[in-house]
Tab-separated table of C-alpha atoms in Angstrom:
chain	number	residue	atom	x	y	z
A	1	MET	CA	-13.346	34.024	-168.556
A	2	THR	CA	-15.928	33.701	-166.027
A	3	ASN	CA	-14.813	32.160	-162.683
A	4	ASN	CA	-17.460	29.501	-161.688
A	5	GLN	CA	-15.775	28.392	-158.438
A	6	THR	CA	-18.234	28.281	-155.557
A	7	PRO	CA	-17.228	30.756	-152.976
A	8	THR	CA	-16.325	29.202	-149.615
A	9	SER	CA	-18.346	30.122	-146.507
A	10	ALA	CA	-16.812	32.605	-144.233
A	11	PRO	CA	-15.600	31.115	-140.962
A	12	PRO	CA	-17.874	31.816	-137.945
A	13	THR	CA	-17.093	34.847	-136.058
A	14	ASP	CA	-16.241	34.836	-132.350
A	15	GLU	CA	-19.707	36.165	-131.561
A	16	GLU	CA	-21.415	33.289	-133.403
A	17	ARG	CA	-19.214	30.753	-131.668
A	18	ASN	CA	-20.042	32.263	-128.247
A	19	ARG	CA	-23.772	32.257	-129.075
A	20	LYS	CA	-23.749	28.549	-129.985
A	21	SER	CA	-21.741	27.717	-126.891
A	22	ARG	CA	-24.301	29.519	-124.740
A	23	LYS	CA	-27.129	27.510	-126.365
A	24	ARG	CA	-25.352	24.226	-125.649
A	25	LYS	CA	-24.754	25.226	-122.082
A	26	ALA	CA	-28.383	26.245	-121.722
A	27	ILE	CA	-29.559	22.867	-123.084
A	28	LEU	CA	-27.190	21.014	-120.803
A	29	ALA	CA	-28.263	23.138	-117.871
A	30	SER	CA	-31.941	22.545	-118.533
A	31	GLY	CA	-31.264	18.846	-118.887
A	32	ALA	CA	-29.478	18.880	-115.538
A	33	VAL	CA	-32.415	20.675	-113.948
A	34	LEU	CA	-34.880	18.182	-115.449
A	35	GLY	CA	-32.716	15.333	-114.234
A	36	VAL	CA	-32.641	16.658	-110.695
A	37	GLY	CA	-36.360	17.281	-110.859
A	38	ALA	CA	-36.959	13.677	-111.918
A	39	VAL	CA	-34.921	12.405	-109.000
A	40	VAL	CA	-36.848	14.583	-106.555
A	41	THR	CA	-40.153	13.345	-107.968
A	42	LEU	CA	-39.107	9.718	-107.582
A	43	ALA	CA	-37.872	10.294	-104.056
A	44	ALA	CA	-41.258	11.771	-103.134
A	45	TRP	CA	-43.110	8.538	-103.988
A	46	ASN	CA	-43.888	6.714	-100.736
A	47	ASP	CA	-46.554	4.626	-99.068
A	48	THR	CA	-47.499	3.542	-95.530
A	49	VAL	CA	-49.274	0.438	-94.280
A	50	PHE	CA	-50.427	-0.070	-90.640
A	51	GLY	CA	-51.088	-3.326	-88.811
A	52	ALA	CA	-53.130	-3.272	-85.566
A	53	GLY	CA	-53.939	-5.783	-82.817
A	54	THR	CA	-56.264	-5.574	-79.808
A	55	PHE	CA	-55.312	-7.246	-76.522
A	56	GLY	CA	-56.954	-7.630	-73.119
A	57	ILE	CA	-57.054	-9.512	-69.830
A	58	GLY	CA	-60.689	-10.534	-69.657
A	59	ASP	CA	-62.115	-13.054	-67.213
A	60	THR	CA	-61.502	-15.896	-69.675
A	61	ALA	CA	-57.950	-16.000	-68.304
A	62	TRP	CA	-58.756	-16.148	-64.568
A	63	ASN	CA	-61.858	-15.910	-62.438
A	64	VAL	CA	-63.084	-16.798	-58.956
A	65	GLN	CA	-66.727	-17.579	-58.226
A	66	GLY	CA	-68.637	-18.498	-55.088
A	67	SER	CA	-71.371	-20.929	-54.157
A	68	THR	CA	-73.597	-21.348	-51.133
A	69	SER	CA	-74.002	-25.093	-51.737
A	70	GLY	CA	-70.879	-26.319	-53.552
A	71	VAL	CA	-73.023	-28.059	-56.165
A	72	GLU	CA	-71.572	-27.942	-59.685
A	73	GLY	CA	-73.453	-25.359	-61.702
A	74	SER	CA	-74.366	-23.297	-58.636
A	75	TYR	CA	-71.273	-21.059	-58.740
A	76	ALA	CA	-71.887	-17.364	-59.449
A	77	GLU	CA	-69.973	-14.078	-59.495
A	78	TYR	CA	-71.558	-12.470	-56.401
A	79	ALA	CA	-69.540	-9.425	-57.452
A	80	THR	CA	-71.200	-6.728	-55.337
A	81	ASN	CA	-72.386	-6.349	-51.771
A	82	THR	CA	-75.970	-6.208	-53.029
A	83	THR	CA	-75.608	-9.539	-54.847
A	84	SER	CA	-73.720	-11.371	-52.112
A	85	GLY	CA	-74.144	-15.115	-51.667
A	86	PRO	CA	-76.308	-15.782	-48.599
A	87	ILE	CA	-74.370	-18.177	-46.361
A	88	ALA	CA	-76.722	-20.800	-44.947
A	89	PHE	CA	-76.222	-20.910	-41.165
A	90	ASN	CA	-78.260	-24.034	-40.666
A	91	VAL	CA	-80.248	-24.931	-37.616
A	92	ASP	CA	-78.081	-27.660	-36.120
A	93	LEU	CA	-78.233	-29.447	-32.736
A	94	ASN	CA	-81.000	-27.147	-31.604
A	95	VAL	CA	-78.955	-24.062	-32.569
A	96	ASP	CA	-81.015	-21.523	-34.488
A	97	PRO	CA	-78.831	-18.717	-35.922
A	98	ALA	CA	-81.781	-16.323	-35.690
A	99	HIS	CA	-82.331	-17.112	-31.997
A	100	LEU	CA	-78.920	-17.686	-30.424
A	101	MET	CA	-78.588	-18.429	-26.749
A	102	PRO	CA	-75.418	-17.624	-24.752
A	103	GLY	CA	-72.776	-20.291	-25.411
A	104	GLN	CA	-74.234	-21.339	-28.775
A	105	THR	CA	-72.435	-21.341	-32.162
A	106	ALA	CA	-74.065	-21.071	-35.572
A	107	LYS	CA	-72.161	-22.693	-38.449
A	108	GLY	CA	-72.291	-22.050	-42.201
A	109	LYS	CA	-70.238	-22.897	-45.289
A	110	PHE	CA	-69.240	-21.024	-48.429
A	111	TRP	CA	-67.446	-22.454	-51.464
A	112	LEU	CA	-64.918	-20.648	-53.657
A	113	LYS	CA	-63.614	-21.883	-56.998
A	114	GLU	CA	-61.026	-20.718	-59.568
A	115	THR	CA	-62.859	-21.485	-62.770
A	116	HIS	CA	-60.281	-21.423	-65.595
A	117	ASN	CA	-57.492	-23.716	-64.406
A	118	LYS	CA	-54.727	-21.293	-65.409
A	119	MET	CA	-53.608	-19.381	-62.285
A	120	PRO	CA	-54.013	-19.861	-58.527
A	121	ALA	CA	-55.900	-17.287	-56.447
A	122	ASP	CA	-54.910	-15.652	-53.168
A	123	ILE	CA	-58.028	-15.037	-51.061
A	124	VAL	CA	-58.312	-12.439	-48.321
A	125	ILE	CA	-61.543	-12.468	-46.291
A	126	GLN	CA	-62.154	-8.991	-44.927
A	127	PRO	CA	-63.727	-8.444	-41.492
A	128	ALA	CA	-67.505	-8.385	-41.625
A	129	ALA	CA	-69.064	-5.116	-42.702
A	130	ASN	CA	-72.330	-3.655	-41.384
A	131	ALA	CA	-72.024	-5.573	-38.115
A	132	GLY	CA	-71.352	-2.713	-35.743
A	133	ASN	CA	-74.465	-2.750	-33.556
A	134	THR	CA	-74.551	-4.084	-29.997
A	135	LEU	CA	-75.226	-7.670	-31.048
A	136	GLY	CA	-72.381	-7.538	-33.579
A	137	GLN	CA	-70.080	-6.287	-30.849
A	138	ALA	CA	-70.992	-9.245	-28.649
A	139	LEU	CA	-70.649	-11.997	-31.291
A	140	LEU	CA	-67.374	-13.761	-32.069
A	141	VAL	CA	-66.430	-15.306	-35.420
A	142	THR	CA	-64.084	-18.172	-36.296
A	143	ILE	CA	-63.190	-18.848	-39.933
A	144	LYS	CA	-61.677	-22.128	-41.125
A	145	GLU	CA	-60.488	-23.518	-44.443
A	146	GLY	CA	-60.481	-27.291	-44.163
A	147	SER	CA	-58.512	-28.192	-41.041
A	148	THR	CA	-56.793	-24.789	-40.927
A	149	THR	CA	-58.155	-22.108	-38.623
A	150	LEU	CA	-57.755	-18.773	-40.375
A	151	LEU	CA	-59.394	-16.615	-37.712
A	152	SER	CA	-60.294	-17.584	-34.156
A	153	ASN	CA	-62.946	-15.954	-31.949
A	154	SER	CA	-62.484	-12.501	-33.451
A	155	PRO	CA	-65.125	-9.859	-32.674
A	156	LEU	CA	-67.651	-9.870	-35.488
A	157	SER	CA	-67.704	-6.062	-35.544
A	158	ALA	CA	-63.906	-5.657	-35.354
A	159	THR	CA	-62.580	-2.549	-37.093
A	160	GLY	CA	-59.289	-0.690	-37.328
A	161	ALA	CA	-56.324	-2.276	-35.554
A	162	ALA	CA	-58.564	-4.979	-34.076
A	163	ALA	CA	-59.689	-6.148	-37.506
A	164	THR	CA	-57.928	-9.239	-38.787
A	165	ALA	CA	-58.228	-10.642	-42.310
A	166	ALA	CA	-58.300	-14.367	-43.056
A	167	LYS	CA	-56.012	-15.512	-45.889
A	168	PHE	CA	-55.569	-18.675	-47.951
A	169	THR	CA	-54.848	-19.806	-51.525
A	170	ILE	CA	-56.982	-21.649	-54.063
A	171	PRO	CA	-54.959	-23.680	-56.609
A	172	LYS	CA	-55.703	-23.113	-60.285
A	173	GLY	CA	-58.944	-24.850	-61.166
A	174	GLY	CA	-59.377	-25.769	-57.489
A	175	THR	CA	-62.180	-25.416	-54.962
A	176	LYS	CA	-62.002	-24.448	-51.286
A	177	VAL	CA	-64.666	-24.630	-48.598
A	178	VAL	CA	-64.747	-21.832	-46.026
A	179	ASP	CA	-66.411	-22.544	-42.665
A	180	PHE	CA	-67.885	-19.646	-40.706
A	181	GLU	CA	-68.666	-20.141	-37.011
A	182	VAL	CA	-70.461	-17.330	-35.177
A	183	THR	CA	-70.697	-17.645	-31.394
A	184	LEU	CA	-72.627	-15.779	-28.751
A	185	PRO	CA	-70.284	-16.185	-25.748
A	186	ALA	CA	-71.608	-17.857	-22.636
A	187	ASN	CA	-70.643	-14.792	-20.587
A	188	ALA	CA	-72.395	-12.331	-22.899
A	189	ASN	CA	-74.107	-9.549	-20.969
A	190	PRO	CA	-77.785	-9.496	-22.032
A	191	SER	CA	-78.297	-5.985	-20.678
A	192	ALA	CA	-75.573	-4.665	-23.029
A	193	ILE	CA	-77.215	-6.186	-26.121
A	194	THR	CA	-80.058	-3.936	-27.185
A	195	ASP	CA	-80.191	-5.058	-30.844
A	196	THR	CA	-81.962	-8.314	-31.619
A	197	SER	CA	-80.368	-9.003	-35.020
A	198	VAL	CA	-77.333	-8.170	-37.127
A	199	THR	CA	-76.315	-8.915	-40.741
A	200	ALA	CA	-72.648	-9.679	-41.373
A	201	LEU	CA	-71.222	-9.161	-44.853
A	202	TRP	CA	-67.835	-10.750	-45.603
A	203	GLU	CA	-65.904	-9.595	-48.655
A	204	MET	CA	-63.652	-12.277	-50.119
A	205	ARG	CA	-61.051	-10.532	-52.245
A	206	ALA	CA	-59.282	-12.685	-54.831
A	207	GLN	CA	-56.003	-11.918	-56.588
A	208	SER	CA	-54.345	-14.028	-59.259
A	209	VAL	CA	-50.978	-15.583	-58.506
A	210	GLY	CA	-48.767	-15.388	-61.581
């Protein structure tokens, strides 16, 4: 009789089992590598956004201007010695500032204003510049703010240790009037004054008070 029983498959050998195990490990290993690679790729996604602002301390916060008349609308910067405000030393009681006699005093006014009403201003009036000739050495200057005398009979041409600054404060949004009085002393020695004119330039330095 013929035996029709289907022969059973031979069990896998040790070599076949090791080969399949290596394939599974290789697949798992590659999957692990791909997984790590995916994580690295995700971690590398980033973005940056910047926000910027510009700031300043322009003269819209605080500013001091001067006027030779005190009339509203006449105030100006007068920011350099070449654009200084010409103080009007008026002819008064027969006193002509351009033709002073011994014992006479010429008087003039200058107005200062803090224009933005936010901070007060400390003012320091420096001794007159460009007044060093013989007439400047003979003249004396007195500076007043209201009823307060800031400087009294100081040599117009004072420099170095002899130079004295006049100081006062303007409130925020306030106005101050500065009076300048220039005197040719009665005992002035005419023979020592060889110059017939002198121009005095006062610098009024302002600093905000915070």
